[in-house]
PDB file of C-alpha atoms in Angstrom:
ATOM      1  CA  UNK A   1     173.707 146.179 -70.643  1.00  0.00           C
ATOM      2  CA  UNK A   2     172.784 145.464 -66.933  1.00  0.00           C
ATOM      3  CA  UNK A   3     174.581 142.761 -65.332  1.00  0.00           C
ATOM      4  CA  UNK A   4     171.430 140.418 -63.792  1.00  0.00           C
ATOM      5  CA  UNK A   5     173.681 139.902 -60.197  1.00  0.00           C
ATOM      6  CA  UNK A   6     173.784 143.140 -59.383  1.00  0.00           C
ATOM      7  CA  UNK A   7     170.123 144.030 -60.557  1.00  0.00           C
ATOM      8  CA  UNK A   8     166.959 143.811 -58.110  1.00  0.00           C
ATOM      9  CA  UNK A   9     163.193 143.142 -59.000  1.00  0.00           C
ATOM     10  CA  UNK A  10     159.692 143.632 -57.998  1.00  0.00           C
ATOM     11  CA  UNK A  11     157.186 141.358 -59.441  1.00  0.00           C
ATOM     12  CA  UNK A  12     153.956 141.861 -58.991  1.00  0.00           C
ATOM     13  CA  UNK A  13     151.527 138.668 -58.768  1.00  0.00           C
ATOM     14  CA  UNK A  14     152.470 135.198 -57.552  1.00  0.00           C
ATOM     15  CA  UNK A  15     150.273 132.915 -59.681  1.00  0.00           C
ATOM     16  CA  UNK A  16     151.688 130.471 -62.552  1.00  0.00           C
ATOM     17  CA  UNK A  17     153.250 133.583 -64.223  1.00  0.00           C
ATOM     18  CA  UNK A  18     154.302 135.383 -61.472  1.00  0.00           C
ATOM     19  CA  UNK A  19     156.151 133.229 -58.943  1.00  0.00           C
ATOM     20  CA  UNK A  20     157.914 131.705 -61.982  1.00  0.00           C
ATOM     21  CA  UNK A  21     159.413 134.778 -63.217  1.00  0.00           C
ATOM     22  CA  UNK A  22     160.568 135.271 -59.395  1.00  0.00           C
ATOM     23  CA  UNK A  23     161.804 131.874 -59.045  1.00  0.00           C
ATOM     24  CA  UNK A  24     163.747 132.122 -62.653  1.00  0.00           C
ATOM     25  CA  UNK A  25     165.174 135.397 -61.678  1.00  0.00           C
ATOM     26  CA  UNK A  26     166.564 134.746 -58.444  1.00  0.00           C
ATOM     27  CA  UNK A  27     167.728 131.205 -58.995  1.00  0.00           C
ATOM     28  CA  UNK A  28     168.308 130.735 -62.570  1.00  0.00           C
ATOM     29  CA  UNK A  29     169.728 134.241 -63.512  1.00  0.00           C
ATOM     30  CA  UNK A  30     171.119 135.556 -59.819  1.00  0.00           C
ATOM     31  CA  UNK A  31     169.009 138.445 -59.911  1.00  0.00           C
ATOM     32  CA  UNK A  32     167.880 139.949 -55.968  1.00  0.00           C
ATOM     33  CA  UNK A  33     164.428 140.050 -55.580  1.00  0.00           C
ATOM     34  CA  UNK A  34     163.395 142.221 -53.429  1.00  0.00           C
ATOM     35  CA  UNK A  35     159.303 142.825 -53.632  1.00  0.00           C
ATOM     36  CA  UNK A  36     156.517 140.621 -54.735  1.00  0.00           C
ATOM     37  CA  UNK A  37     152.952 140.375 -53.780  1.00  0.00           C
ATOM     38  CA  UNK A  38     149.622 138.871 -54.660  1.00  0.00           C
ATOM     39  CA  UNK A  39     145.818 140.048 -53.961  1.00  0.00           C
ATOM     40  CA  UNK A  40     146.287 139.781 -50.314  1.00  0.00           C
ATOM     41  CA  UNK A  41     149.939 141.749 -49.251  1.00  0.00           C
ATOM     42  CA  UNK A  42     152.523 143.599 -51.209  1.00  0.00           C
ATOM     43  CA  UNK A  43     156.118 142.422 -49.751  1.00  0.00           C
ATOM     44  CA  UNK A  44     159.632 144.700 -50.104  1.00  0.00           C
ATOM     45  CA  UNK A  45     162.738 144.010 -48.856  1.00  0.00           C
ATOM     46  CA  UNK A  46     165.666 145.775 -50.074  1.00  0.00           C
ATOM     47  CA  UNK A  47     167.787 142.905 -49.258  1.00  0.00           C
ATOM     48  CA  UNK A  48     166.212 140.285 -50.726  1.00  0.00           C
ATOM     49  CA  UNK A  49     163.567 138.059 -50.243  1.00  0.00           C
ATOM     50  CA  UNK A  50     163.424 134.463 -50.043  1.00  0.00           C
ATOM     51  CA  UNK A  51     161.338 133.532 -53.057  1.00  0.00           C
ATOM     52  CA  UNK A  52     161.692 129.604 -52.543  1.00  0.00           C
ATOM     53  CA  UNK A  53     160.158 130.231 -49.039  1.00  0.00           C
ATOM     54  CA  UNK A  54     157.652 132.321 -50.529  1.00  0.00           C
ATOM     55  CA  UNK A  55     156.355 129.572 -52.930  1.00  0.00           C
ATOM     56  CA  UNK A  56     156.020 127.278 -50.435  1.00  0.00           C
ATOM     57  CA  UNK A  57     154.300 129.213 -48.116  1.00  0.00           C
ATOM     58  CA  UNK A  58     151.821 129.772 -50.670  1.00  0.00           C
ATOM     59  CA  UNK A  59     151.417 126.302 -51.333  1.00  0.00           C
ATOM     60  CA  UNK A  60     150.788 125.615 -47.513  1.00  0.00           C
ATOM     61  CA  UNK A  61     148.083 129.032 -47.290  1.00  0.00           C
ATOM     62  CA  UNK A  62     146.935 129.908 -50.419  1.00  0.00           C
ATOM     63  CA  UNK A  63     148.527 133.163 -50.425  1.00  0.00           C
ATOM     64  CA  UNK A  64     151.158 135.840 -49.099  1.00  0.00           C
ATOM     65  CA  UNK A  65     148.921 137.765 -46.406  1.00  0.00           C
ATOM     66  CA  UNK A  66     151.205 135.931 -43.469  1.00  0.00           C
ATOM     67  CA  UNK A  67     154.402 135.882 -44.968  1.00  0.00           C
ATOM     68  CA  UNK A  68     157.280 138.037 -43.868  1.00  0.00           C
ATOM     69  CA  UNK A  69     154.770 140.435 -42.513  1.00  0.00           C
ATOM     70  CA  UNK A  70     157.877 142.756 -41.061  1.00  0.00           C
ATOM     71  CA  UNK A  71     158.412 143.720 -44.989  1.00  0.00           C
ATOM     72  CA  UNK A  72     154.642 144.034 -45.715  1.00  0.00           C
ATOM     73  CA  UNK A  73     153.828 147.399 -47.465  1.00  0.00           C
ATOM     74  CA  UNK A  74     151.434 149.524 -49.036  1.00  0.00           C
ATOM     75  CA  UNK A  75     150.403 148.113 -52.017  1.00  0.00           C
ATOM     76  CA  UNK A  76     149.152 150.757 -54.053  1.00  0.00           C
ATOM     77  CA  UNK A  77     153.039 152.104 -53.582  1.00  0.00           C
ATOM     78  CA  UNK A  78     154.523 149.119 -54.568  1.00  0.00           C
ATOM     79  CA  UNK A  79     155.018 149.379 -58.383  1.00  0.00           C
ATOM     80  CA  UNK A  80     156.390 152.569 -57.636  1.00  0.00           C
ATOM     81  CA  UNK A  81     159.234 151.565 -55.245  1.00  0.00           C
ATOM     82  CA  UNK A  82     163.042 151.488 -56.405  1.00  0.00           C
ATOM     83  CA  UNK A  83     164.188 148.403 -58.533  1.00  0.00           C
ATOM     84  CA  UNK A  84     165.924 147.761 -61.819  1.00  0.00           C
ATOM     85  CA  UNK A  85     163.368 145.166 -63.408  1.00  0.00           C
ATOM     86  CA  UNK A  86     159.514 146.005 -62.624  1.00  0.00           C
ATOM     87  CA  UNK A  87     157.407 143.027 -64.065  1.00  0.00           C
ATOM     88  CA  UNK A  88     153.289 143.712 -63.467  1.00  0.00           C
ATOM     89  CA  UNK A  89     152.316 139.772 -63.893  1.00  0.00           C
ATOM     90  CA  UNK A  90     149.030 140.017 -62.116  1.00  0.00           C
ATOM     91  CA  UNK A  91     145.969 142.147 -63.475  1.00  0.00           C
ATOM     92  CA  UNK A  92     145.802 144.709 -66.193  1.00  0.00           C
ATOM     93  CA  UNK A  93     145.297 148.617 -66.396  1.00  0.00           C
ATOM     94  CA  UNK A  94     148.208 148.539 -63.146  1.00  0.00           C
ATOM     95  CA  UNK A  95     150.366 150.954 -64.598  1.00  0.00           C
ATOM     96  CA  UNK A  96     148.297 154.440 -65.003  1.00  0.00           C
ATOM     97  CA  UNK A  97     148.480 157.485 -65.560  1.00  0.00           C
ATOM     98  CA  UNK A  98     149.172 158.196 -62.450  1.00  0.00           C
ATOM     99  CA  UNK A  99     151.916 156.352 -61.603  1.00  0.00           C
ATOM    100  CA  UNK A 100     153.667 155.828 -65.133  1.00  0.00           C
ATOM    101  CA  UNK A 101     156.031 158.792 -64.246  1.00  0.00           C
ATOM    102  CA  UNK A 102     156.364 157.552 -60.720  1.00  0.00           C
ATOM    103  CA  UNK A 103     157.742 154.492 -61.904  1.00  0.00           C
ATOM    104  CA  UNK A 104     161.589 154.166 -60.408  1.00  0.00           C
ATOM    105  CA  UNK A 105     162.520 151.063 -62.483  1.00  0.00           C
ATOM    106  CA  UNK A 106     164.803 150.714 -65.705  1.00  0.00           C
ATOM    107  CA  UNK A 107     163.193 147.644 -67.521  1.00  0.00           C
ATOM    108  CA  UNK A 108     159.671 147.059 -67.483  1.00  0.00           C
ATOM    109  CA  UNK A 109     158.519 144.103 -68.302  1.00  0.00           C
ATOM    110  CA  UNK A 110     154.792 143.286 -69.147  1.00  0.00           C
ATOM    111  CA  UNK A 111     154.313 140.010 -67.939  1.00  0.00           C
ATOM    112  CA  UNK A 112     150.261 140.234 -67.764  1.00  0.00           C
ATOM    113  CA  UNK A 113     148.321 141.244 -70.048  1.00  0.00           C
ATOM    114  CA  UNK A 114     146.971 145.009 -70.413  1.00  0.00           C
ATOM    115  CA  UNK A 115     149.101 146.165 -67.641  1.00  0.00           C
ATOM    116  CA  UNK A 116     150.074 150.084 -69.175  1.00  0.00           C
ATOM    117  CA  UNK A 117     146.956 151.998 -69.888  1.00  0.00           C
ATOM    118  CA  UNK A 118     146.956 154.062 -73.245  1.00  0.00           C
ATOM    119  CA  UNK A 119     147.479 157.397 -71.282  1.00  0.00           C
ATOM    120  CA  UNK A 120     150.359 155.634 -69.172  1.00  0.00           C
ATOM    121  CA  UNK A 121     151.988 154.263 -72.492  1.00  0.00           C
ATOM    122  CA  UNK A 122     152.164 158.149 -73.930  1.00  0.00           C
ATOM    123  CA  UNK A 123     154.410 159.001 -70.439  1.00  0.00           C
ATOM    124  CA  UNK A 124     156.516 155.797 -70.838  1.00  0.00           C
ATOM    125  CA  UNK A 125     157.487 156.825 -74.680  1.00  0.00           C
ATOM    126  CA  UNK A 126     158.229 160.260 -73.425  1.00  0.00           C
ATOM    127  CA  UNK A 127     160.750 158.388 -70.925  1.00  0.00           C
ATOM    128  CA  UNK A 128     162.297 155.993 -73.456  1.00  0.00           C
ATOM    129  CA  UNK A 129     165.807 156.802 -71.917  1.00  0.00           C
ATOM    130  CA  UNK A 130     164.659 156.038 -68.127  1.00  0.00           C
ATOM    131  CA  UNK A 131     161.922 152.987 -68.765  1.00  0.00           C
ATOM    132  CA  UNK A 132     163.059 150.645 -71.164  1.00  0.00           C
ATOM    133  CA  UNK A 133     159.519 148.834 -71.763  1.00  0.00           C
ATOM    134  CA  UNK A 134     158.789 144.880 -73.011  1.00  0.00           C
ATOM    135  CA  UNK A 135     155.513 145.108 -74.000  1.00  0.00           C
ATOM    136  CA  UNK A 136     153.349 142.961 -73.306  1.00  0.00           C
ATOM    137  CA  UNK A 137     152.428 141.456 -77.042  1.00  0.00           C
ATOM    138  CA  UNK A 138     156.155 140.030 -76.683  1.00  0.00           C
ATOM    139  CA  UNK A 139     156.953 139.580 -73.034  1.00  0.00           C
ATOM    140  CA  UNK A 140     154.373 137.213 -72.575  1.00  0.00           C
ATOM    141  CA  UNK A 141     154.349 135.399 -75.729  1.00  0.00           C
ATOM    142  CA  UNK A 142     155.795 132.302 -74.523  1.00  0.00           C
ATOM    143  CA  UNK A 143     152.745 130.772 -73.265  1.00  0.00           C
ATOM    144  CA  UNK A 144     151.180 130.869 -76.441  1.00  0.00           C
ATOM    145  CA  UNK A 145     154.511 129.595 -77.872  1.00  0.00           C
ATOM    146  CA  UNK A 146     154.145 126.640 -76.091  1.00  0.00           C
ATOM    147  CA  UNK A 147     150.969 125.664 -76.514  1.00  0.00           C
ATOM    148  CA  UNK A 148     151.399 126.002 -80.268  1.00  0.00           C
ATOM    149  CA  UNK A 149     153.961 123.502 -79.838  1.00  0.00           C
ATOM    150  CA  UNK A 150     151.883 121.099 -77.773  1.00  0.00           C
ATOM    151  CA  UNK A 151     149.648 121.414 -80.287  1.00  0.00           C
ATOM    152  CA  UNK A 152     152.235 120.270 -83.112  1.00  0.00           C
ATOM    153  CA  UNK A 153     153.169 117.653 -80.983  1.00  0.00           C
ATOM    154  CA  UNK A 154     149.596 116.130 -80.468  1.00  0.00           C
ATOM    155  CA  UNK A 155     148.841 116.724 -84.287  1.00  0.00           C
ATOM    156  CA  UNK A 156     152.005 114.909 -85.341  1.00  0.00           C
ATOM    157  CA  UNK A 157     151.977 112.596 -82.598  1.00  0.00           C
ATOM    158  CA  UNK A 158     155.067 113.183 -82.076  1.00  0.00           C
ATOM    159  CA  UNK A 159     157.412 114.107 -78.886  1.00  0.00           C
ATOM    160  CA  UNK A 160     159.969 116.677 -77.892  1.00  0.00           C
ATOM    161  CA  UNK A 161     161.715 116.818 -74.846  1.00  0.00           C
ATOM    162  CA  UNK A 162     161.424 120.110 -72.670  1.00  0.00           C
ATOM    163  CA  UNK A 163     164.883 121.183 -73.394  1.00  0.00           C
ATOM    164  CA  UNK A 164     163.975 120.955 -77.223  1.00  0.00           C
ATOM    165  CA  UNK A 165     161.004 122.910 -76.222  1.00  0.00           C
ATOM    166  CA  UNK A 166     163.011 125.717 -74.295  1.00  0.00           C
ATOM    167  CA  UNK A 167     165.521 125.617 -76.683  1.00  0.00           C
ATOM    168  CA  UNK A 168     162.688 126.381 -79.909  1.00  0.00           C
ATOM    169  CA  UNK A 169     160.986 128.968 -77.698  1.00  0.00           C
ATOM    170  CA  UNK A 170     164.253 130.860 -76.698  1.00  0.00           C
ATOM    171  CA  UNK A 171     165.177 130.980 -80.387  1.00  0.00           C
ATOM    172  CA  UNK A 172     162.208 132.570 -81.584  1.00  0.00           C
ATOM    173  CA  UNK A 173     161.594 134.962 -78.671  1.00  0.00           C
ATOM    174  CA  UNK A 174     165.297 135.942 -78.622  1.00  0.00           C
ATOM    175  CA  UNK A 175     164.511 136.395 -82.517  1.00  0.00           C
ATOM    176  CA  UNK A 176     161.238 137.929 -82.113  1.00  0.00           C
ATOM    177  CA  UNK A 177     162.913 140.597 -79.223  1.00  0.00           C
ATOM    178  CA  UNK A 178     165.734 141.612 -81.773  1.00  0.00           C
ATOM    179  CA  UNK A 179     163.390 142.581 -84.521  1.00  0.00           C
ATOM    180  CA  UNK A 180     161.327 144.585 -82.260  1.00  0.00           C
ATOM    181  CA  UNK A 181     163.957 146.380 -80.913  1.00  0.00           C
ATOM    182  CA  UNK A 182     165.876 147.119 -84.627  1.00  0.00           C
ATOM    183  CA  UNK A 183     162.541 148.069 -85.756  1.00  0.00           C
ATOM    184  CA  UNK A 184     161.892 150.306 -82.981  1.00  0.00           C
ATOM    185  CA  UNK A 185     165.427 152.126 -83.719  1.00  0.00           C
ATOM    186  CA  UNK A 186     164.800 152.110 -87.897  1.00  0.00           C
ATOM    187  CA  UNK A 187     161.403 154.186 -87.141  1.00  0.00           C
ATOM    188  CA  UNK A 188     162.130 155.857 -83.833  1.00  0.00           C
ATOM    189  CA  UNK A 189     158.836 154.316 -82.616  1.00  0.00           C
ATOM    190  CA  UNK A 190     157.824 152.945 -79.301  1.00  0.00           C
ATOM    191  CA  UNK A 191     158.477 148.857 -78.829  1.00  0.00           C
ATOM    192  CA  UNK A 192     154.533 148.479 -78.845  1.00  0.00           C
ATOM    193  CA  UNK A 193     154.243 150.175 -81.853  1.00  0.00           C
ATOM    194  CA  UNK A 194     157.080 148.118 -83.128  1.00  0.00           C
ATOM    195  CA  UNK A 195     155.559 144.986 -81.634  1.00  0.00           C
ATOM    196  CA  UNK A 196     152.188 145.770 -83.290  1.00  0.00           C
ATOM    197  CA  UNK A 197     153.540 146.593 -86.384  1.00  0.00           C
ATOM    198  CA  UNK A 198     155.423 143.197 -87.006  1.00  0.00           C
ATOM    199  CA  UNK A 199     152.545 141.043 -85.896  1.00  0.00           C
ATOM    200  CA  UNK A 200     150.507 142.552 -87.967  1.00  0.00           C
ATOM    201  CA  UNK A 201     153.033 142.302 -91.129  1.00  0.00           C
ATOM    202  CA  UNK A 202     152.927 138.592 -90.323  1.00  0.00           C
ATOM    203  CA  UNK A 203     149.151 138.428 -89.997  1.00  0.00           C
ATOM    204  CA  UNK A 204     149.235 139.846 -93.905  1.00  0.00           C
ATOM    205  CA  UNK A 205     151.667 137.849 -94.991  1.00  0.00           C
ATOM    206  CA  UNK A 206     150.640 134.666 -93.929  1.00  0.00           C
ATOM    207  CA  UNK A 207     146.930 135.612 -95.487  1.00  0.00           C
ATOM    208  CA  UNK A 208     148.250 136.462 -98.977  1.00  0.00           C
ATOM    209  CA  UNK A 209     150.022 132.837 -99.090  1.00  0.00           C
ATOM    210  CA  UNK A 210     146.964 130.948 -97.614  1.00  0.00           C
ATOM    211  CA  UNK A 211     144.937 132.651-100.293  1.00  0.00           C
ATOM    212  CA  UNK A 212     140.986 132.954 -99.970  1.00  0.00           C
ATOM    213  CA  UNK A 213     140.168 128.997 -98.784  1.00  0.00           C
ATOM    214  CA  UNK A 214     143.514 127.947 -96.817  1.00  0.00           C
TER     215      UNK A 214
END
């Protein structure tokens, strides 16, 4: 288990996914920050960066070009810098085959969707004990949590509060993650494969009790 003070993180992207998961990290679970970036600069700064003056200098400019420009670095290096949670919350296809066994983190998290190519995903599973990997399918599942409950709501017309809300979606991704992960174990498969495997078994299962005309 990693203690979250005494982790750091690099999160790539700084849109409505992005500069949330920064935000949450550094003020919600005491986790150092210390890259992030958008389509216009990739920032590092072993010591931390301030991610609260980050957002709203992004609010004020639109983006991070101007922003701590001391700490700006290459970007096409900065997945691959030092960090104990990566999280690619941008575009897809980021993580390669070129840089999957570059990769100097020890949880990567797929915020976006796509981000490991195929070829990458075969040099992750050969570094299960280095890169432990959230895929995608159940890293970023909250979203579509949520709107499924907005969509209850508005069918039902009826109203939770948010902290019913986060309290629902914890419960099922907390759920979700530990089925993943014992399936993973039971099969000595990848979490993707796991992942895939379990939605699918649902996708089945809820067919055969909908029958032909649900």
């Amino acid at each position: 288990k990693l203690n979250p003070e005494k982790c750091t993180a690099i999160v790539q992207g700084f849109g409505n996914v992005g500069s949330v998961a920064a935000l949450s990290l550094a003020y919600k679970s005491g986790v150092k920050v210390i890259g992030i970036s958008d389509h216009t600069a990739a920032i590092y700064n072993p010591k931390g960066i301030d991610v609260k003056a980050a957002e709203q200098h992004v609010l004020k400019k639109g983006n991070l070009r101007a922003f701590a420009q001391d700490d700006h670095v290459n970007p096409k290096e900065f997945l691959t810098l030092p960090c104990d949670i990566l999280i690619p919350a941008a575009v897809d296809r980021v993580i390669n085959g070129k840089n999957a066994g570059q990769l100097k983190c020890r949880i990567l998290a797929e915020a976006a969707n796509g981000p490991t190519t195929p070829e990458a995903d075969r040099i992750l599973e050969k570094r299960w004990d280095e890169v432990f990997v959230i895929p995608d399918i159940l890293c970023n599942a909250g979203g579509v949590i949520v709107s499924y409950f907005e969509w209850v709501q508005g069918l039902q017309a009826f109203l939770w509060t948010e902290s019913e809300v986060t309290d629902k979606l914890f419960r099922i991704l907390e759920h979700s993650f530990a089925q993943v992960i014992r399936r993973a174990k039971e099969h000595k498969i990848s979490h993707r494969t796991a992942a895939m495997a379990i939605g699918v078994e649902r996708v089945i299962k809820a067919k055969q009790v909908r029958g032909l005309f649900p």
